[in-house]
Amino acid sequence: MYALEYFNSYVLFKKEYVNFKLASLNVRGIRSSTKRKALFTWLNERKCDIIFLQETYSTVDVEYIWKTQWKVKLYFSHGSNHSCSVMVLVRGDLDFELISINSDDDGRSIVMEAVVQESSYLFVNIYAPNRTQDQCRFFDQLNNNIEDCVASKELKIILGGDFNVTFDSDLDCSGGRPFTKDSIKNVQNLCFDFDLVDIWRIRNPARRRFTWRQKSPFIQRRLDYWLISDVYQDEIEMSDIIPSINSDHSAIFLQFNSIEKSDHGPSFWKFNASLVDDEDFVTLINEPKWLDEFSSVINKRLLWDLIKYRIRQVAMKYSKEKARQRRKKLSDIEASLRTCEERCNELPSARNQEELDMLQMEYDSIYEQIAKGAIIRSKATWYEKGEKRNKYFLNLETHKKAQSFQ
């Protein structure tokens, strides 16, 4: 039996040391340039190496622009401009070699064979249908697609995304009238045939956490999963669920054993133009000490250079402190959001729901401002009114700046 042969093949897996991080999120459409930039920024800050996105609403006409904005590796399964579509994003500095890729015609799955850090993987990103009948057909077809890929090959499988089903009506559901769909049997067949496990549930056997919420009536479900080859469970350092931005889904993360990376050196400095709208900074700069400090300098050009040099020093110090405060504020909001989300898991009251909504709006707003700042810093317009092509989209915003947080 093929499934048994595949299960037994684990003894042949070559043990490689790997260090990469995955994220998966149903984004509920990212055709808006601001929402998309906010999402890309949010993902970059979490140093995700491989990212599964669902419900992106991508179409062929936006493919060039989105690839330019992510800059490196981006793979599509297109749907329409108002439904479906899945994507896989890969960081440029990841040791990643694509071997093959298959996507369905409905924008619901991408199946990719790739070599990452000298280990062979099968990455499968899915957005399952809502209707039970459609789900049964979808998961059966997915089973066939995976079997075609792994036949006679030794691939470690990472299957992630929005499954639109729950495994356990007690642990994975809150509110409404939970029930187990018939299609869960098809998912279980996938797990049995390819020896896959729900890694988050294994690490959290009795914990109630949810990845999707509906406000009215207040319903919560765990619909998003990482199913991985059981044989390399011990390589997983972390599996987590965290609040996301601009979506009714939470993000799910998967971290493989990490290697400590060397620190980056300082990058080139450029003035943050948004500081001219900062009243505290303007007050600081308008203090008369600038001319007094260099009163002995007669040469006007030299005086101007010295003043600019001093302004640069003050601006850098001020910006670093402001960035530190912003990071702390973000960290505090993320912690509060996570605590509130867990509180809603245990007690889905109207008060808890309202508090969660307020925190989520504040969190989303901060990332919208971050996205606008990144667009301004690029000194290039995201020329998307009509989605026209502009071949140097954000080329002035370097890869290191995307990773750093000024």
GROMACS .gro file of C-alpha atoms in nm:
model
  406
    1MET     CA    1   0.000   0.000   0.000
    2TYR     CA    2   0.141   0.337  -0.105
    3ALA     CA    3   0.050   0.520   0.218
    4LEU     CA    4   0.237   0.256   0.422
    5GLU     CA    5   0.541   0.280   0.195
    6TYR     CA    6   0.539   0.657   0.235
    7PHE     CA    7   0.506   0.627   0.612
    8ASN     CA    8   0.800   0.388   0.632
    9SER     CA    9   1.020   0.605   0.413
   10TYR     CA   10   1.086   0.842   0.705
   11VAL     CA   11   1.386   0.637   0.809
   12LEU     CA   12   1.560   0.747   0.489
   13PHE     CA   13   1.514   1.120   0.553
   14LYS     CA   14   1.843   1.299   0.570
   15LYS     CA   15   1.863   1.505   0.889
   16GLU     CA   16   1.949   1.861   0.791
   17TYR     CA   17   1.974   2.161   1.018
   18VAL     CA   18   1.711   2.411   0.910
   19ASN     CA   19   1.620   2.757   1.023
   20PHE     CA   20   1.316   2.922   0.872
   21LYS     CA   21   0.980   3.061   0.974
   22LEU     CA   22   0.641   3.024   0.810
   23ALA     CA   23   0.323   3.227   0.843
   24SER     CA   24  -0.026   3.170   0.709
   25LEU     CA   25  -0.315   3.416   0.701
   26ASN     CA   26  -0.650   3.464   0.532
   27VAL     CA   27  -0.623   3.832   0.437
   28ARG     CA   28  -0.976   3.895   0.301
   29GLY     CA   29  -0.849   4.077  -0.005
   30ILE     CA   30  -0.539   4.292  -0.052
   31ARG     CA   31  -0.618   4.477  -0.372
   32SER     CA   32  -0.600   4.803  -0.174
   33SER     CA   33  -0.243   4.933  -0.201
   34THR     CA   34  -0.239   5.066   0.157
   35LYS     CA   35  -0.375   4.743   0.303
   36ARG     CA   36  -0.127   4.539   0.099
   37LYS     CA   37   0.170   4.755   0.203
   38ALA     CA   38   0.060   4.738   0.568
   39LEU     CA   39   0.042   4.359   0.541
   40PHE     CA   40   0.382   4.326   0.372
   41THR     CA   41   0.534   4.552   0.639
   42TRP     CA   42   0.371   4.351   0.918
   43LEU     CA   43   0.502   4.025   0.772
   44ASN     CA   44   0.852   4.166   0.719
   45GLU     CA   45   0.870   4.279   1.080
   46ARG     CA   46   0.793   3.926   1.193
   47LYS     CA   47   1.083   3.802   0.979
   48CYS     CA   48   0.872   3.541   0.803
   49ASP     CA   49   1.063   3.345   0.541
   50ILE     CA   50   0.774   3.166   0.367
   51ILE     CA   51   0.422   3.304   0.380
   52PHE     CA   52   0.093   3.145   0.279
   53LEU     CA   53  -0.186   3.394   0.204
   54GLN     CA   54  -0.547   3.309   0.128
   55GLU     CA   55  -0.831   3.518  -0.022
   56THR     CA   56  -0.593   3.770  -0.175
   57TYR     CA   57  -0.830   3.846  -0.468
   58SER     CA   58  -0.535   3.847  -0.708
   59THR     CA   59  -0.580   3.841  -1.085
   60VAL     CA   60  -0.334   3.827  -1.374
   61ASP     CA   61  -0.342   4.204  -1.428
   62VAL     CA   62  -0.200   4.281  -1.079
   63GLU     CA   63   0.066   4.010  -1.075
   64TYR     CA   64   0.351   4.230  -1.201
   65ILE     CA   65   0.280   4.510  -0.953
   66TRP     CA   66   0.249   4.280  -0.651
   67LYS     CA   67   0.571   4.100  -0.743
   68THR     CA   68   0.750   4.434  -0.765
   69GLN     CA   69   0.620   4.539  -0.425
   70TRP     CA   70   0.729   4.216  -0.254
   71LYS     CA   71   1.040   4.241  -0.477
   72VAL     CA   72   1.159   3.882  -0.465
   73LYS     CA   73   0.971   3.554  -0.495
   74LEU     CA   74   0.593   3.547  -0.515
   75TYR     CA   75   0.378   3.263  -0.653
   76PHE     CA   76   0.009   3.289  -0.745
   77SER     CA   77  -0.303   3.085  -0.787
   78HIS     CA   78  -0.544   3.347  -0.919
   79GLY     CA   79  -0.914   3.373  -0.844
   80SER     CA   80  -1.122   3.683  -0.918
   81ASN     CA   81  -1.097   4.043  -0.798
   82HIS     CA   82  -1.352   3.971  -0.524
   83SER     CA   83  -1.303   3.606  -0.425
   84CYS     CA   84  -1.051   3.326  -0.368
   85SER     CA   85  -0.684   3.345  -0.481
   86VAL     CA   86  -0.391   3.208  -0.280
   87MET     CA   87  -0.029   3.320  -0.281
   88VAL     CA   88   0.308   3.205  -0.149
   89LEU     CA   89   0.568   3.471  -0.066
   90VAL     CA   90   0.935   3.385  -0.011
   91ARG     CA   91   1.202   3.612   0.135
   92GLY     CA   92   1.494   3.681  -0.095
   93ASP     CA   93   1.766   3.588   0.154
   94LEU     CA   94   1.623   3.241   0.220
   95ASP     CA   95   1.817   2.949   0.073
   96PHE     CA   96   1.525   2.842  -0.148
   97GLU     CA   97   1.518   2.657  -0.479
   98LEU     CA   98   1.185   2.595  -0.652
   99ILE     CA   99   1.164   2.253  -0.818
  100SER     CA  100   0.803   2.251  -0.940
  101ILE     CA  101   0.475   2.429  -0.882
  102ASN     CA  102   0.111   2.342  -0.950
  103SER     CA  103  -0.194   2.557  -0.888
  104ASP     CA  104  -0.561   2.487  -0.942
  105ASP     CA  105  -0.790   2.687  -1.172
  106ASP     CA  106  -1.012   2.817  -0.890
  107GLY     CA  107  -0.752   3.004  -0.687
  108ARG     CA  108  -0.776   2.763  -0.394
  109SER     CA  109  -0.441   2.581  -0.383
  110ILE     CA  110  -0.072   2.599  -0.463
  111VAL     CA  111   0.145   2.287  -0.440
  112MET     CA  112   0.518   2.360  -0.452
  113GLU     CA  113   0.815   2.127  -0.438
  114ALA     CA  114   1.124   2.314  -0.320
  115VAL     CA  115   1.462   2.267  -0.159
  116VAL     CA  116   1.512   2.486   0.148
  117GLN     CA  117   1.849   2.486   0.319
  118GLU     CA  118   1.938   2.153   0.150
  119SER     CA  119   1.617   1.978   0.265
  120SER     CA  120   1.337   1.881   0.026
  121TYR     CA  121   0.985   1.998   0.104
  122LEU     CA  122   0.638   1.997  -0.041
  123PHE     CA  123   0.464   2.325   0.049
  124VAL     CA  124   0.086   2.321   0.010
  125ASN     CA  125  -0.116   2.640   0.059
  126ILE     CA  126  -0.495   2.599   0.054
  127TYR     CA  127  -0.818   2.795   0.086
  128ALA     CA  128  -1.093   2.533   0.115
  129PRO     CA  129  -1.451   2.596  -0.002
  130ASN     CA  130  -1.730   2.662   0.251
  131ARG     CA  131  -1.988   2.408   0.136
  132THR     CA  132  -1.940   2.054   0.265
  133GLN     CA  133  -1.992   1.887  -0.073
  134ASP     CA  134  -1.737   2.114  -0.238
  135GLN     CA  135  -1.495   2.053   0.049
  136CYS     CA  136  -1.513   1.676   0.005
  137ARG     CA  137  -1.424   1.706  -0.363
  138PHE     CA  138  -1.153   1.962  -0.290
  139PHE     CA  139  -0.974   1.754  -0.025
  140ASP     CA  140  -0.996   1.438  -0.236
  141GLN     CA  141  -0.842   1.618  -0.533
  142LEU     CA  142  -0.576   1.765  -0.305
  143ASN     CA  143  -0.496   1.414  -0.183
  144ASN     CA  144  -0.440   1.304  -0.544
  145ASN     CA  145  -0.224   1.609  -0.620
  146ILE     CA  146  -0.001   1.549  -0.319
  147GLU     CA  147   0.032   1.180  -0.403
  148ASP     CA  148   0.145   1.269  -0.756
  149CYS     CA  149   0.416   1.493  -0.609
  150VAL     CA  150   0.554   1.264  -0.340
  151ALA     CA  151   0.542   0.938  -0.535
  152SER     CA  152   0.894   0.788  -0.529
  153LYS     CA  153   1.025   1.104  -0.359
  154GLU     CA  154   1.124   1.177  -0.001
  155LEU     CA  155   0.957   1.512   0.068
  156LYS     CA  156   0.868   1.665   0.401
  157ILE     CA  157   0.515   1.798   0.372
  158ILE     CA  158   0.397   2.132   0.507
  159LEU     CA  159   0.025   2.178   0.443
  160GLY     CA  160  -0.121   2.504   0.570
  161GLY     CA  161  -0.399   2.753   0.519
  162ASP     CA  162  -0.770   2.808   0.577
  163PHE     CA  163  -0.939   2.466   0.588
  164ASN     CA  164  -1.288   2.600   0.671
  165VAL     CA  165  -1.348   2.297   0.896
  166THR     CA  166  -1.294   2.224   1.265
  167PHE     CA  167  -1.142   1.903   1.398
  168ASP     CA  168  -1.296   1.917   1.746
  169SER     CA  169  -1.633   2.082   1.811
  170ASP     CA  170  -1.547   2.129   2.180
  171LEU     CA  171  -1.192   2.263   2.160
  172ASP     CA  172  -1.206   2.440   1.824
  173CYS     CA  173  -1.546   2.609   1.852
  174SER     CA  174  -1.712   2.880   2.061
  175GLY     CA  175  -2.060   3.021   2.010
  176GLY     CA  176  -2.317   2.932   1.746
  177ARG     CA  177  -2.411   2.569   1.690
  178PRO     CA  178  -2.089   2.378   1.629
  179PHE     CA  179  -2.099   2.049   1.442
  180THR     CA  180  -1.852   1.824   1.266
  181LYS     CA  181  -1.874   1.840   0.888
  182ASP     CA  182  -1.862   1.522   0.681
  183SER     CA  183  -1.564   1.668   0.497
  184ILE     CA  184  -1.346   1.626   0.807
  185LYS     CA  185  -1.319   1.260   0.708
  186ASN     CA  186  -1.150   1.367   0.386
  187VAL     CA  187  -0.902   1.576   0.584
  188GLN     CA  188  -0.838   1.282   0.815
  189ASN     CA  189  -0.770   1.067   0.508
  190LEU     CA  190  -0.506   1.320   0.404
  191CYS     CA  191  -0.344   1.297   0.745
  192PHE     CA  192  -0.349   0.917   0.741
  193ASP     CA  193  -0.224   0.876   0.385
  194PHE     CA  194   0.073   1.109   0.431
  195ASP     CA  195   0.132   1.077   0.804
  196LEU     CA  196   0.044   1.440   0.880
  197VAL     CA  197  -0.024   1.588   1.224
  198ASP     CA  198  -0.190   1.905   1.350
  199ILE     CA  199   0.125   2.037   1.517
  200TRP     CA  200  -0.044   2.319   1.711
  201ARG     CA  201  -0.292   2.077   1.872
  202ILE     CA  202  -0.014   1.835   1.960
  203ARG     CA  203   0.170   2.116   2.139
  204ASN     CA  204  -0.155   2.245   2.296
  205PRO     CA  205  -0.367   1.933   2.361
  206ALA     CA  206  -0.636   2.095   2.578
  207ARG     CA  207  -0.609   2.464   2.490
  208ARG     CA  208  -0.895   2.658   2.332
  209ARG     CA  209  -0.767   2.907   2.073
  210PHE     CA  210  -0.941   3.031   1.762
  211THR     CA  211  -0.828   3.172   1.427
  212TRP     CA  212  -1.156   3.318   1.298
  213ARG     CA  213  -1.421   3.539   1.453
  214GLN     CA  214  -1.763   3.669   1.355
  215LYS     CA  215  -1.893   3.973   1.541
  216SER     CA  216  -2.269   3.930   1.531
  217PRO     CA  217  -2.360   3.682   1.658
  218PHE     CA  218  -2.021   3.635   1.824
  219ILE     CA  219  -1.878   3.307   1.692
  220GLN     CA  220  -1.521   3.178   1.710
  221ARG     CA  221  -1.361   2.885   1.530
  222ARG     CA  222  -1.015   2.738   1.470
  223LEU     CA  223  -1.017   2.702   1.091
  224ASP     CA  224  -0.650   2.758   1.005
  225TYR     CA  225  -0.394   2.479   1.050
  226TRP     CA  226  -0.042   2.359   0.991
  227LEU     CA  227  -0.041   1.989   0.905
  228ILE     CA  228   0.315   1.861   0.888
  229SER     CA  229   0.493   1.530   0.838
  230ASP     CA  230   0.493   1.359   1.177
  231VAL     CA  231   0.850   1.240   1.130
  232TYR     CA  232   1.003   1.584   1.185
  233GLN     CA  233   0.795   1.713   1.476
  234ASP     CA  234   1.111   1.755   1.680
  235GLU     CA  235   1.239   2.014   1.431
  236ILE     CA  236   0.954   2.250   1.517
  237GLU     CA  237   1.061   2.509   1.769
  238MET     CA  238   0.732   2.701   1.782
  239SER     CA  239   0.374   2.679   1.657
  240ASP     CA  240   0.160   2.976   1.747
  241ILE     CA  241  -0.156   3.176   1.678
  242ILE     CA  242  -0.127   3.554   1.696
  243PRO     CA  243  -0.358   3.849   1.617
  244SER     CA  244  -0.321   3.980   1.262
  245ILE     CA  245  -0.412   4.310   1.094
  246ASN     CA  246  -0.710   4.399   0.875
  247SER     CA  247  -0.864   4.052   0.881
  248ASP     CA  248  -1.121   3.849   1.073
  249HIS     CA  249  -0.861   3.568   1.087
  250SER     CA  250  -0.563   3.537   1.319
  251ALA     CA  251  -0.225   3.443   1.173
  252ILE     CA  252  -0.066   3.106   1.237
  253PHE     CA  253   0.312   3.068   1.263
  254LEU     CA  254   0.553   2.779   1.242
  255GLN     CA  255   0.917   2.815   1.348
  256PHE     CA  256   1.186   2.560   1.270
  257ASN     CA  257   1.502   2.525   1.480
  258SER     CA  258   1.676   2.860   1.463
  259ILE     CA  259   2.037   2.961   1.416
  260GLU     CA  260   2.149   3.285   1.574
  261LYS     CA  261   2.214   3.537   1.299
  262SER     CA  262   2.478   3.807   1.303
  263ASP     CA  263   2.358   4.163   1.352
  264HIS     CA  264   2.327   4.398   1.057
  265GLY     CA  265   2.547   4.703   1.047
  266PRO     CA  266   2.399   5.053   1.024
  267SER     CA  267   2.236   5.153   0.697
  268PHE     CA  268   2.246   5.491   0.522
  269TRP     CA  269   2.058   5.767   0.702
  270LYS     CA  270   1.802   5.990   0.537
  271PHE     CA  271   1.581   6.250   0.697
  272ASN     CA  272   1.235   6.131   0.795
  273ALA     CA  273   1.015   6.397   0.634
  274SER     CA  274   0.726   6.319   0.868
  275LEU     CA  275   0.924   6.488   1.148
  276VAL     CA  276   0.835   6.832   1.007
  277ASP     CA  277   0.480   6.761   1.121
  278ASP     CA  278   0.595   6.660   1.468
  279GLU     CA  279   0.540   6.959   1.698
  280ASP     CA  280   0.793   6.841   1.959
  281PHE     CA  281   1.064   6.798   1.697
  282VAL     CA  282   0.990   7.134   1.535
  283THR     CA  283   1.013   7.303   1.876
  284LEU     CA  284   1.345   7.128   1.939
  285ILE     CA  285   1.489   7.240   1.605
  286ASN     CA  286   1.367   7.598   1.643
  287GLU     CA  287   1.572   7.654   1.957
  288PRO     CA  288   1.826   7.936   1.892
  289LYS     CA  289   2.125   7.730   2.008
  290TRP     CA  290   2.214   7.628   1.653
  291LEU     CA  291   2.363   7.966   1.555
  292ASP     CA  292   2.506   8.030   1.901
  293GLU     CA  293   2.698   7.702   1.900
  294PHE     CA  294   2.879   7.792   1.578
  295SER     CA  295   2.903   8.171   1.628
  296SER     CA  296   3.277   8.168   1.557
  297VAL     CA  297   3.230   8.016   1.210
  298ILE     CA  298   3.247   8.287   0.945
  299ASN     CA  299   3.217   8.079   0.628
  300LYS     CA  300   2.845   8.055   0.552
  301ARG     CA  301   2.872   7.730   0.359
  302LEU     CA  302   3.065   7.565   0.642
  303LEU     CA  303   2.814   7.705   0.892
  304TRP     CA  304   2.529   7.554   0.694
  305ASP     CA  305   2.705   7.215   0.677
  306LEU     CA  306   2.768   7.220   1.052
  307ILE     CA  307   2.407   7.306   1.128
  308LYS     CA  308   2.287   7.024   0.899
  309TYR     CA  309   2.528   6.786   1.071
  310ARG     CA  310   2.395   6.883   1.414
  311ILE     CA  311   2.033   6.857   1.294
  312ARG     CA  312   2.115   6.510   1.164
  313GLN     CA  313   2.249   6.407   1.506
  314VAL     CA  314   1.944   6.544   1.687
  315ALA     CA  315   1.703   6.393   1.431
  316MET     CA  316   1.864   6.050   1.460
  317LYS     CA  317   1.852   6.056   1.840
  318TYR     CA  318   1.494   6.183   1.839
  319SER     CA  319   1.382   5.930   1.578
  320LYS     CA  320   1.543   5.639   1.763
  321GLU     CA  321   1.367   5.735   2.084
  322LYS     CA  322   1.039   5.781   1.900
  323ALA     CA  323   1.085   5.444   1.726
  324ARG     CA  324   1.160   5.283   2.063
  325GLN     CA  325   0.838   5.428   2.205
  326ARG     CA  326   0.645   5.315   1.897
  327ARG     CA  327   0.783   4.962   1.927
  328LYS     CA  328   0.689   4.955   2.293
  329LYS     CA  329   0.340   5.080   2.212
  330LEU     CA  330   0.305   4.815   1.942
  331SER     CA  331   0.433   4.549   2.178
  332ASP     CA  332   0.189   4.660   2.449
  333ILE     CA  333  -0.104   4.661   2.206
  334GLU     CA  334  -0.008   4.318   2.070
  335ALA     CA  335   0.011   4.182   2.424
  336SER     CA  336  -0.325   4.339   2.513
  337LEU     CA  337  -0.479   4.215   2.190
  338ARG     CA  338  -0.357   3.865   2.254
  339THR     CA  339  -0.479   3.870   2.614
  340CYS     CA  340  -0.817   4.006   2.507
  341GLU     CA  341  -0.840   3.747   2.229
  342GLU     CA  342  -0.777   3.468   2.479
  343ARG     CA  343  -1.032   3.625   2.715
  344CYS     CA  344  -1.286   3.614   2.430
  345ASN     CA  345  -1.197   3.251   2.377
  346GLU     CA  346  -1.295   3.171   2.734
  347LEU     CA  347  -1.576   3.424   2.783
  348PRO     CA  348  -1.723   3.556   2.454
  349SER     CA  349  -1.924   3.841   2.614
  350ALA     CA  350  -2.031   4.162   2.439
  351ARG     CA  351  -1.794   4.363   2.658
  352ASN     CA  352  -1.496   4.145   2.571
  353GLN     CA  353  -1.589   4.155   2.205
  354GLU     CA  354  -1.612   4.536   2.211
  355GLU     CA  355  -1.272   4.563   2.380
  356LEU     CA  356  -1.122   4.327   2.119
  357ASP     CA  357  -1.269   4.536   1.835
  358MET     CA  358  -1.127   4.859   1.980
  359LEU     CA  359  -0.779   4.711   2.023
  360GLN     CA  360  -0.790   4.562   1.673
  361MET     CA  361  -0.886   4.900   1.521
  362GLU     CA  362  -0.599   5.071   1.703
  363TYR     CA  363  -0.358   4.799   1.591
  364ASP     CA  364  -0.474   4.825   1.228
  365SER     CA  365  -0.446   5.205   1.239
  366ILE     CA  366  -0.082   5.194   1.352
  367TYR     CA  367   0.012   4.970   1.061
  368GLU     CA  368  -0.172   5.191   0.816
  369GLN     CA  369   0.049   5.479   0.932
  370ILE     CA  370   0.358   5.260   0.903
  371ALA     CA  371   0.256   5.167   0.548
  372LYS     CA  372   0.203   5.532   0.452
  373GLY     CA  373   0.543   5.618   0.593
  374ALA     CA  374   0.710   5.343   0.393
  375ILE     CA  375   0.542   5.465   0.074
  376ILE     CA  376   0.659   5.821   0.140
  377ARG     CA  377   1.015   5.706   0.216
  378SER     CA  378   1.033   5.522  -0.113
  379LYS     CA  379   0.994   5.858  -0.296
  380ALA     CA  380   0.791   5.674  -0.557
  381THR     CA  381   0.417   5.665  -0.606
  382TRP     CA  382   0.240   5.331  -0.595
  383TYR     CA  383   0.086   5.411  -0.927
  384GLU     CA  384  -0.223   5.203  -0.879
  385LYS     CA  385  -0.516   5.417  -0.981
  386GLY     CA  386  -0.584   5.187  -1.271
  387GLU     CA  387  -0.298   4.957  -1.159
  388LYS     CA  388  -0.050   5.098  -1.415
  389ARG     CA  389   0.300   4.955  -1.430
  390ASN     CA  390   0.592   5.144  -1.279
  391LYS     CA  391   0.913   4.943  -1.297
  392TYR     CA  392   1.086   5.111  -1.005
  393PHE     CA  393   0.805   5.067  -0.749
  394LEU     CA  394   0.969   5.126  -0.415
  395ASN     CA  395   1.311   5.041  -0.555
  396LEU     CA  396   1.451   5.323  -0.344
  397GLU     CA  397   1.326   5.150  -0.029
  398THR     CA  398   1.606   4.899   0.028
  399HIS     CA  399   1.567   4.546   0.151
  400LYS     CA  400   1.742   4.636   0.476
  401LYS     CA  401   1.505   4.925   0.533
  402ALA     CA  402   1.213   4.689   0.487
  403GLN     CA  403   1.358   4.475   0.764
  404SER     CA  404   1.446   4.760   0.995
  405PHE     CA  405   1.184   4.971   1.170
  406GLN     CA  406   1.254   5.341   1.177
   0.00000   0.00000   0.00000
